[in-house]
mmCIF file of C-alpha atoms in Angstrom:
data_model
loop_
_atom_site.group_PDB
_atom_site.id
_atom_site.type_symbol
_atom_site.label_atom_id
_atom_site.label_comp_id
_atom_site.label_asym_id
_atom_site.label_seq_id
_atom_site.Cartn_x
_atom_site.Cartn_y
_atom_site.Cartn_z
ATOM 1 C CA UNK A 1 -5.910 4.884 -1.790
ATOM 2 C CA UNK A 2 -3.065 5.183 -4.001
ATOM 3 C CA UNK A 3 -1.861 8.650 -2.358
ATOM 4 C CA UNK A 4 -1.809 6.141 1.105
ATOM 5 C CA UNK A 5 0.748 3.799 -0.092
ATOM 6 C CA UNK A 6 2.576 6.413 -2.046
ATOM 7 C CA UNK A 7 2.857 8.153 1.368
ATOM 8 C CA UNK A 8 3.817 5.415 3.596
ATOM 9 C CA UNK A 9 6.734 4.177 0.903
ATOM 10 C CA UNK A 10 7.628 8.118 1.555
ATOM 11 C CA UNK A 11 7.255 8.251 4.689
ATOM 12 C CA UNK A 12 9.388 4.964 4.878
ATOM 13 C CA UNK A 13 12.249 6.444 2.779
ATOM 14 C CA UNK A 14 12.457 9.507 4.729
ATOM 15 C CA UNK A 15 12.212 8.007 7.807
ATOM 16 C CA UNK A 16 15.425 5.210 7.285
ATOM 17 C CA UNK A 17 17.220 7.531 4.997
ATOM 18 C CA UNK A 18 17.392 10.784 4.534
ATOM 19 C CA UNK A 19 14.309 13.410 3.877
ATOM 20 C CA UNK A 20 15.685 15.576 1.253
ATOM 21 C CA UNK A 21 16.344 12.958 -0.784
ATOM 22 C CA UNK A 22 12.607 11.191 0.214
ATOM 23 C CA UNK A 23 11.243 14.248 -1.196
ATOM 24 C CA UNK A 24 13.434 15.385 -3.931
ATOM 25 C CA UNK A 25 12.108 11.655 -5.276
ATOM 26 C CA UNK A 26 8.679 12.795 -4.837
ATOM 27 C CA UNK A 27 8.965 16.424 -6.229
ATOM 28 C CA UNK A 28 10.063 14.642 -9.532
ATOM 29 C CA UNK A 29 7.799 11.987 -9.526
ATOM 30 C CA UNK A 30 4.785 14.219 -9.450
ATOM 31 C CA UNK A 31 6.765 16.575 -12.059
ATOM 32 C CA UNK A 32 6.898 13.698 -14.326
ATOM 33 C CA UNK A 33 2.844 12.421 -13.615
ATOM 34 C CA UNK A 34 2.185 16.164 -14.465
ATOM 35 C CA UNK A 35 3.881 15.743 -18.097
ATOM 36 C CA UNK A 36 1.620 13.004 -18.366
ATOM 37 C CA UNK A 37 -1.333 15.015 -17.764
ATOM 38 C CA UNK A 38 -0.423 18.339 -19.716
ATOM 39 C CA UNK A 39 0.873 15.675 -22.613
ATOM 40 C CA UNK A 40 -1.843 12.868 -22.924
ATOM 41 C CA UNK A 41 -4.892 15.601 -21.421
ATOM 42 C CA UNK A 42 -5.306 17.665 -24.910
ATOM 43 C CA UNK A 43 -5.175 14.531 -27.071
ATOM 44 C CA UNK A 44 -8.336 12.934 -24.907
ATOM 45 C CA UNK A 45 -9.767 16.176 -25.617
ATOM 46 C CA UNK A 46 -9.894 15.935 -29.011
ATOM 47 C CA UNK A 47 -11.470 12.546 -29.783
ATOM 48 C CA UNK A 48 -15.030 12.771 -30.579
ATOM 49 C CA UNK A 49 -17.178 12.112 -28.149
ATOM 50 C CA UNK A 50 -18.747 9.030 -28.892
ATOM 51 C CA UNK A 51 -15.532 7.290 -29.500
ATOM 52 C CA UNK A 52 -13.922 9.020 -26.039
ATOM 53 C CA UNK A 53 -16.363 7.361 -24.393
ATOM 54 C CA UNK A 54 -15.606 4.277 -26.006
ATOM 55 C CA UNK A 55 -12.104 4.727 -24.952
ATOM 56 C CA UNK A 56 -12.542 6.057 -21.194
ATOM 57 C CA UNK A 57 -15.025 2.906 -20.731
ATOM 58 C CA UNK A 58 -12.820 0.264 -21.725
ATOM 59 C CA UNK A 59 -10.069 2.135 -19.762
ATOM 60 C CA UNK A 60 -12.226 2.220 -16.645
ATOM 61 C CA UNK A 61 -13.715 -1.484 -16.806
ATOM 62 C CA UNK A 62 -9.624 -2.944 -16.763
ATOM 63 C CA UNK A 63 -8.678 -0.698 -14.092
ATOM 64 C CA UNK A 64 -11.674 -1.162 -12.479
ATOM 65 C CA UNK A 65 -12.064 -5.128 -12.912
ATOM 66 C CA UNK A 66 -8.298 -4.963 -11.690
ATOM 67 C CA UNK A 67 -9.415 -3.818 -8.276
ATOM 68 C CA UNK A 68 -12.407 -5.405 -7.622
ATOM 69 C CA UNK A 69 -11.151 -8.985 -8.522
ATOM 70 C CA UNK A 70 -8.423 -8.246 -5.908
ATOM 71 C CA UNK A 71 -10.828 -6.881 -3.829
ATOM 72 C CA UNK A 72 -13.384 -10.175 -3.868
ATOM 73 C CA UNK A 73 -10.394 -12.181 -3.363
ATOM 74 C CA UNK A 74 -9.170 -10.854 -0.065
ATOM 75 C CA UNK A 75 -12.805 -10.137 0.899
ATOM 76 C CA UNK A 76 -13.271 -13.925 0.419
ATOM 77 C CA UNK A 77 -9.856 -14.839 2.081
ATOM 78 C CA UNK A 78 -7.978 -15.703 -1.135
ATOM 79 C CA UNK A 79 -5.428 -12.689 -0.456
ATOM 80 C CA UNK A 80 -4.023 -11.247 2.073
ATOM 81 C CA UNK A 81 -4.926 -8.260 3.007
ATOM 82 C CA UNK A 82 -3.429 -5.119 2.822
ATOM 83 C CA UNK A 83 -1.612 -3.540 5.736
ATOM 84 C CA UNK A 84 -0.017 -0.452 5.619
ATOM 85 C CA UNK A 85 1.752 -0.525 9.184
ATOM 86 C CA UNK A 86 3.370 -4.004 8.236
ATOM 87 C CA UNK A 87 4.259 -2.321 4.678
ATOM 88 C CA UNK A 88 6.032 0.861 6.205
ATOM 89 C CA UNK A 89 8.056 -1.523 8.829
ATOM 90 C CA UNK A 90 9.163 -3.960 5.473
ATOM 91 C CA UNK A 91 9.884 -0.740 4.083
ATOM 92 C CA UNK A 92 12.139 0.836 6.917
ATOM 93 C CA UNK A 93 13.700 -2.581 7.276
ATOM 94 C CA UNK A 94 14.964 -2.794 3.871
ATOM 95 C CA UNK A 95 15.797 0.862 3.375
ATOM 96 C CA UNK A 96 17.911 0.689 6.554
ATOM 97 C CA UNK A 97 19.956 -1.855 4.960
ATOM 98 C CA UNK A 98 20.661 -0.617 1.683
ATOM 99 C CA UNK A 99 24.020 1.118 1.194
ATOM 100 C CA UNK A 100 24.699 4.433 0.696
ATOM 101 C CA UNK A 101 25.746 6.507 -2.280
ATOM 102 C CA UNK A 102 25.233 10.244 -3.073
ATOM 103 C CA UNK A 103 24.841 11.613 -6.786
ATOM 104 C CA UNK A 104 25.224 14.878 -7.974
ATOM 105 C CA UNK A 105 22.439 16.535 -5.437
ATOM 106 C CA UNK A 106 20.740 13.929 -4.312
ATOM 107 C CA UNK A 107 22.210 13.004 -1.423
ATOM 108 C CA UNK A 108 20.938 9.329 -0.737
ATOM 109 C CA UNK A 109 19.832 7.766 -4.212
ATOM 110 C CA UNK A 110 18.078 4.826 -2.587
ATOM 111 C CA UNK A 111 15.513 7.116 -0.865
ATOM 112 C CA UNK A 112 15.446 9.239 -4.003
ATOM 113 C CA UNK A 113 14.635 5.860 -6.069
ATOM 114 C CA UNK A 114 12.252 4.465 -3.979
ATOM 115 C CA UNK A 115 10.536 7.695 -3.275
ATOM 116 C CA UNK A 116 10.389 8.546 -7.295
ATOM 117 C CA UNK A 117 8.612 5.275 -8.060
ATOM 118 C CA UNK A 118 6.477 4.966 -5.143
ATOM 119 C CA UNK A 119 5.148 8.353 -6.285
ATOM 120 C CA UNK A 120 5.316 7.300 -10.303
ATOM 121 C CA UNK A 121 3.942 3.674 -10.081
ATOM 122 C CA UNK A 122 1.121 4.751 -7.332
ATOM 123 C CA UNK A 123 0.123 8.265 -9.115
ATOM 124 C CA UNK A 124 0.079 6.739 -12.722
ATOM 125 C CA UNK A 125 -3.501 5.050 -11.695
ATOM 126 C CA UNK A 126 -4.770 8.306 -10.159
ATOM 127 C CA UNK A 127 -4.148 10.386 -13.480
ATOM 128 C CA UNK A 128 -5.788 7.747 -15.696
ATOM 129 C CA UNK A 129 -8.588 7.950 -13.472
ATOM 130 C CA UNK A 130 -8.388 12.108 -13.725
ATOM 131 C CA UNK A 131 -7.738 11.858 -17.476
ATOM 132 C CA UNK A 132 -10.817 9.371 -18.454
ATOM 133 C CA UNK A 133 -13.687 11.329 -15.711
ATOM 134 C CA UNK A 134 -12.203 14.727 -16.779
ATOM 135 C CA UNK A 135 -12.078 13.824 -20.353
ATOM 136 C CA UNK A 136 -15.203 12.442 -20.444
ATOM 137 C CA UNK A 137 -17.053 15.257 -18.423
ATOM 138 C CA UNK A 138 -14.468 18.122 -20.733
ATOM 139 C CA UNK A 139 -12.913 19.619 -17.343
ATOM 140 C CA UNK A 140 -9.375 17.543 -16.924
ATOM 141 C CA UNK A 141 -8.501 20.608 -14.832
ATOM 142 C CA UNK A 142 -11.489 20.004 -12.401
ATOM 143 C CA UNK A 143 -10.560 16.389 -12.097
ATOM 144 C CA UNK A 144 -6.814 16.996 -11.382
ATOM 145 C CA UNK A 145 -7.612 19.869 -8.832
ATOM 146 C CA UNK A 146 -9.783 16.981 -6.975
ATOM 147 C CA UNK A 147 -7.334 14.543 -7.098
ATOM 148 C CA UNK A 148 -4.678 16.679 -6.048
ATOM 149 C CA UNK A 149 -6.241 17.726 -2.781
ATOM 150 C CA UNK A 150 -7.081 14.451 -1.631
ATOM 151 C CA UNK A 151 -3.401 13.475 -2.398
ATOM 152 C CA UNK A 152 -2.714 16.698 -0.632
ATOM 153 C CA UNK A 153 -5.020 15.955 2.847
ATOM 154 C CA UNK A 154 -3.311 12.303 2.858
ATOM 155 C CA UNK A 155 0.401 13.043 2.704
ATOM 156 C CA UNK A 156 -0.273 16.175 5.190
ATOM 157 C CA UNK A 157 -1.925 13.830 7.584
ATOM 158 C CA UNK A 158 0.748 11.346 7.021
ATOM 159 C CA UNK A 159 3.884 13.932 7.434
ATOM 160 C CA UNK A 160 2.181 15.360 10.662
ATOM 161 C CA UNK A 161 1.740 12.192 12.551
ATOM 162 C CA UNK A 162 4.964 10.553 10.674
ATOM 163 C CA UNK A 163 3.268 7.326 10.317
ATOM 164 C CA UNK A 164 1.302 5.161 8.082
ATOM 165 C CA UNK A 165 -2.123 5.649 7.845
ATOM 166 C CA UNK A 166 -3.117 2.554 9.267
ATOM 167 C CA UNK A 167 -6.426 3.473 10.059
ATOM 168 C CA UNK A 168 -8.144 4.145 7.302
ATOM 169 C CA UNK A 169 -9.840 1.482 6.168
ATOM 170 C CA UNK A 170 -8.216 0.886 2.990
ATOM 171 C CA UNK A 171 -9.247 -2.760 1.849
ATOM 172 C CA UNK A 172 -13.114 -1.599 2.287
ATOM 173 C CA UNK A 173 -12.462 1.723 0.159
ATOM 174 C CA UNK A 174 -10.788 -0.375 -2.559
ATOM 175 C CA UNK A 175 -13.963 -2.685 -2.855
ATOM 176 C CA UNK A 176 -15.685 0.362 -3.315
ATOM 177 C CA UNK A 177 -13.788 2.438 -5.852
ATOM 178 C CA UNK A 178 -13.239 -1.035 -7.903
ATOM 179 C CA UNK A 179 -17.081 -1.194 -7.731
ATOM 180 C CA UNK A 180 -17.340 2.368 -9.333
ATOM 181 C CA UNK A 181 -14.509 2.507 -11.995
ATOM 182 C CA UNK A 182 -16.563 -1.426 -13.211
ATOM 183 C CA UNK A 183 -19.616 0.358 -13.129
ATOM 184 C CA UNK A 184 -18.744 3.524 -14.911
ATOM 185 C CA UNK A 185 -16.671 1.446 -17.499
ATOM 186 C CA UNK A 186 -19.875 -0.274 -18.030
ATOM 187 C CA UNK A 187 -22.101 2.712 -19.015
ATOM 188 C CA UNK A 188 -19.607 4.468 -20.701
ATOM 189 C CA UNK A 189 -18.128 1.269 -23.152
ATOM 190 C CA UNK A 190 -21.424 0.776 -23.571
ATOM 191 C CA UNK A 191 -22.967 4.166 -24.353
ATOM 192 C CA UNK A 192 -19.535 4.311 -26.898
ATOM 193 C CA UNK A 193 -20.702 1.632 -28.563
ATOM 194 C CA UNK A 194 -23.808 3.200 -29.465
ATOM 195 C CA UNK A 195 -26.186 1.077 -27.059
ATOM 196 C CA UNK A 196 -28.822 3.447 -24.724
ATOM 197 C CA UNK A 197 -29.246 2.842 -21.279
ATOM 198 C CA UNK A 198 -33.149 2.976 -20.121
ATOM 199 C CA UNK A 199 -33.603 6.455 -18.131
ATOM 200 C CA UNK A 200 -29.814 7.339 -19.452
ATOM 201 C CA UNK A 201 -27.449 8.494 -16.344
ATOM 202 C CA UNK A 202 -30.221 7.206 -13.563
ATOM 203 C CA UNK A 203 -29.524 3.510 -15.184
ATOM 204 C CA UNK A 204 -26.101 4.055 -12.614
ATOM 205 C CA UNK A 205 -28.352 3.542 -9.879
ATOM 206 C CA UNK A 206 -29.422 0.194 -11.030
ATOM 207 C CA UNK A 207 -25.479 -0.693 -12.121
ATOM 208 C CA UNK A 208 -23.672 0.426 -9.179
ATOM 209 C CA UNK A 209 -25.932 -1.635 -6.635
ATOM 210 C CA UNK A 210 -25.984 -4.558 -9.195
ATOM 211 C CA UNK A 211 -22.131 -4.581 -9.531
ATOM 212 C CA UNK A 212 -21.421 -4.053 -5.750
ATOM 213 C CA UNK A 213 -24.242 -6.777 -4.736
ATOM 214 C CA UNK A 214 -22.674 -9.159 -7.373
ATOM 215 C CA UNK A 215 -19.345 -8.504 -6.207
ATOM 216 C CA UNK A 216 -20.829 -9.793 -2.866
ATOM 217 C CA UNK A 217 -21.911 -12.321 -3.476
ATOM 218 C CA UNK A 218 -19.053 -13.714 -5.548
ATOM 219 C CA UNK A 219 -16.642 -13.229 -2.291
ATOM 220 C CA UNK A 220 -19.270 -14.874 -0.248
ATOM 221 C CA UNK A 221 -19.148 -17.917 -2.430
ATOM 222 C CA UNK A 222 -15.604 -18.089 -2.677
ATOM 223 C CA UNK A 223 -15.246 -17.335 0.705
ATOM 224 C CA UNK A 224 -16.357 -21.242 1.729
ATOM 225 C CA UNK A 225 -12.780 -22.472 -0.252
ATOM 226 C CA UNK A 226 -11.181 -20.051 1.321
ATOM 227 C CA UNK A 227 -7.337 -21.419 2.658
ATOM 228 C CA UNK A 228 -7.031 -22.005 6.344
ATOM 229 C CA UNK A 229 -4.084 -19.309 6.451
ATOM 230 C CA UNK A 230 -6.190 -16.842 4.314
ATOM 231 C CA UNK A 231 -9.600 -17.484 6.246
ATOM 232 C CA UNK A 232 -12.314 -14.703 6.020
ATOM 233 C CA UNK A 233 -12.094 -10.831 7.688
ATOM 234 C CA UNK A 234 -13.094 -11.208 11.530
ATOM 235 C CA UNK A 235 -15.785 -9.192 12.802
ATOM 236 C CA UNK A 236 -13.952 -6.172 12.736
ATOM 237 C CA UNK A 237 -13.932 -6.774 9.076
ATOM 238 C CA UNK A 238 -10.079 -6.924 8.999
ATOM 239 C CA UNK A 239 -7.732 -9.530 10.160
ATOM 240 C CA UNK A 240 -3.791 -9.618 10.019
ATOM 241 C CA UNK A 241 -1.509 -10.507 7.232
ATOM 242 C CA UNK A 242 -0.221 -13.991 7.220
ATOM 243 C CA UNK A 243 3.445 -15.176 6.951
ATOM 244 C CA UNK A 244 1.958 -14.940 2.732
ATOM 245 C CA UNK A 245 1.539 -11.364 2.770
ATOM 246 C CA UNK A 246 3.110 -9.932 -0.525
ATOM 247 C CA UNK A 247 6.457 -9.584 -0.807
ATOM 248 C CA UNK A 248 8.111 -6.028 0.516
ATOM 249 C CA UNK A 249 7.930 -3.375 -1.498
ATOM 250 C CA UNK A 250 11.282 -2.229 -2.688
ATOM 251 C CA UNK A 251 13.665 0.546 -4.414
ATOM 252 C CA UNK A 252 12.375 -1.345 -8.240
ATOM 253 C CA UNK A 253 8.461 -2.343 -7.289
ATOM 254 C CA UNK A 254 5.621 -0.488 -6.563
ATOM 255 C CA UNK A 255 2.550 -0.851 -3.964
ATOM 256 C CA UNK A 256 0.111 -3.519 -4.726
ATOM 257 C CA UNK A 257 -3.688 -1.993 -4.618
#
């Protein structure tokens, strides 16, 4: 999910500006996320593992309550949801009027900027997500070779067709991974703590359906308050953003998930 916004703020950049600098941003954003890796990857390593655990659970259950809450809320019609073909046309729309100015290199430092921390703000989810499940499982390689080919399969699907991937049905995926980072943050905070889950790791196939079926239910409540401009998904599921959709994502903010 995060390697489909990084891609259409890319795509966007590249697109209205210029694509050497588009990429040049992105080459050094995903130099710097794999600093972050190499640098914070060893230390994880080293913590025992009862208190690793500790850590990678509590890490898991922010970033995971994070999504979810935003997912019940546009579930419910509370938020808007997410579109990335309106996103990449805010995008080109406010890259197109930007001004231009070459340094050193780079020859278009707005696409270079906005490429650099659509890659930076996007990716720096992905690798705590790699560092925590790799750390936790002692194979941060593994984890980082998975996450790098789905980045990979995205942004070549995205560069091939030049467009934002518009299809894929983002808002849906995000309910899901927020319902898997809260559930894993569960288990893990909690088998940190010292506490022992009945049947150990098959207790995750009582937490994941709890969490998700909670999470449910809490946007079906919700969704009977629900505004009359942010009224529930259609039957498709999806419905178009309102005039309230977040505001455009520019050269100093990132993508909202």
């Amino acid at each position: 999910m995060e390697a489909v916004e990084a891609t259409t703020i890319v795509l966007a950049a590249g697109t209205a500006r210029s694509w050497r600098a588009a990429l040049q941003g992105t080459g050094a954003g995903l130099a710097l996320l794999a600093v972050i890796i190499a640098a914070l990857g060893p230390a994880l390593s080293a913590i025992p593992l009862r208190g690793l655990r500790a850590f990678v659970g509590g890490l898991l259950l922010i970033l995971g309550l994070q999504w979810l809450r935003k997912a019940v809320l546009r579930a419910s019609g509370h938020k808007s949801l997410r579109d990335e073909e309106k996103a990449y046309e805010r995008e080109v729309a406010a890259a197109r009027n930007a001004t231009h100015e070459r340094r050193g290199i780079v020859p278009d430092w707005y696409a270079f900027v906005l490429s650099f921390k659509g890659v930076v703000l996007e990716g720096l989810e992905v690798v705590f997500i790699v560092l925590t499940f790799g750390a936790n499982q002692h194979d941060i390689p593994l984890a980082a070779i998975a996450a790098i080919s789905a980045a990979a399969v995205v942004a070549a699907v995205g560069f091939a067709v030049k467009a934002p991937l518009s299809r894929v049905p983002e808002n849906t995926l995000k309910f899901v991974v927020g319902v898997m980072l809260t559930s894993f943050g569960m288990f893990w905070g909690a088998e940190g703590a010292g506490a022992h889950w009945p049947g150990n790791d098959a207790a995750l196939l009582v937490i994941i359906p709890g969490v998700a079926l909670y999470s449910l239910g809490l946007a079906a409540l919700l969704r009977q308050s629900a505004p009359a401009d942010h009224g529930p998904a259609g039957a498709n599921g999806e419905r178009a953003l309102s005039e309230s959709a977040p505001a455009p994502l520019s050269a100093s903010t990132g993508g909202g998930r």
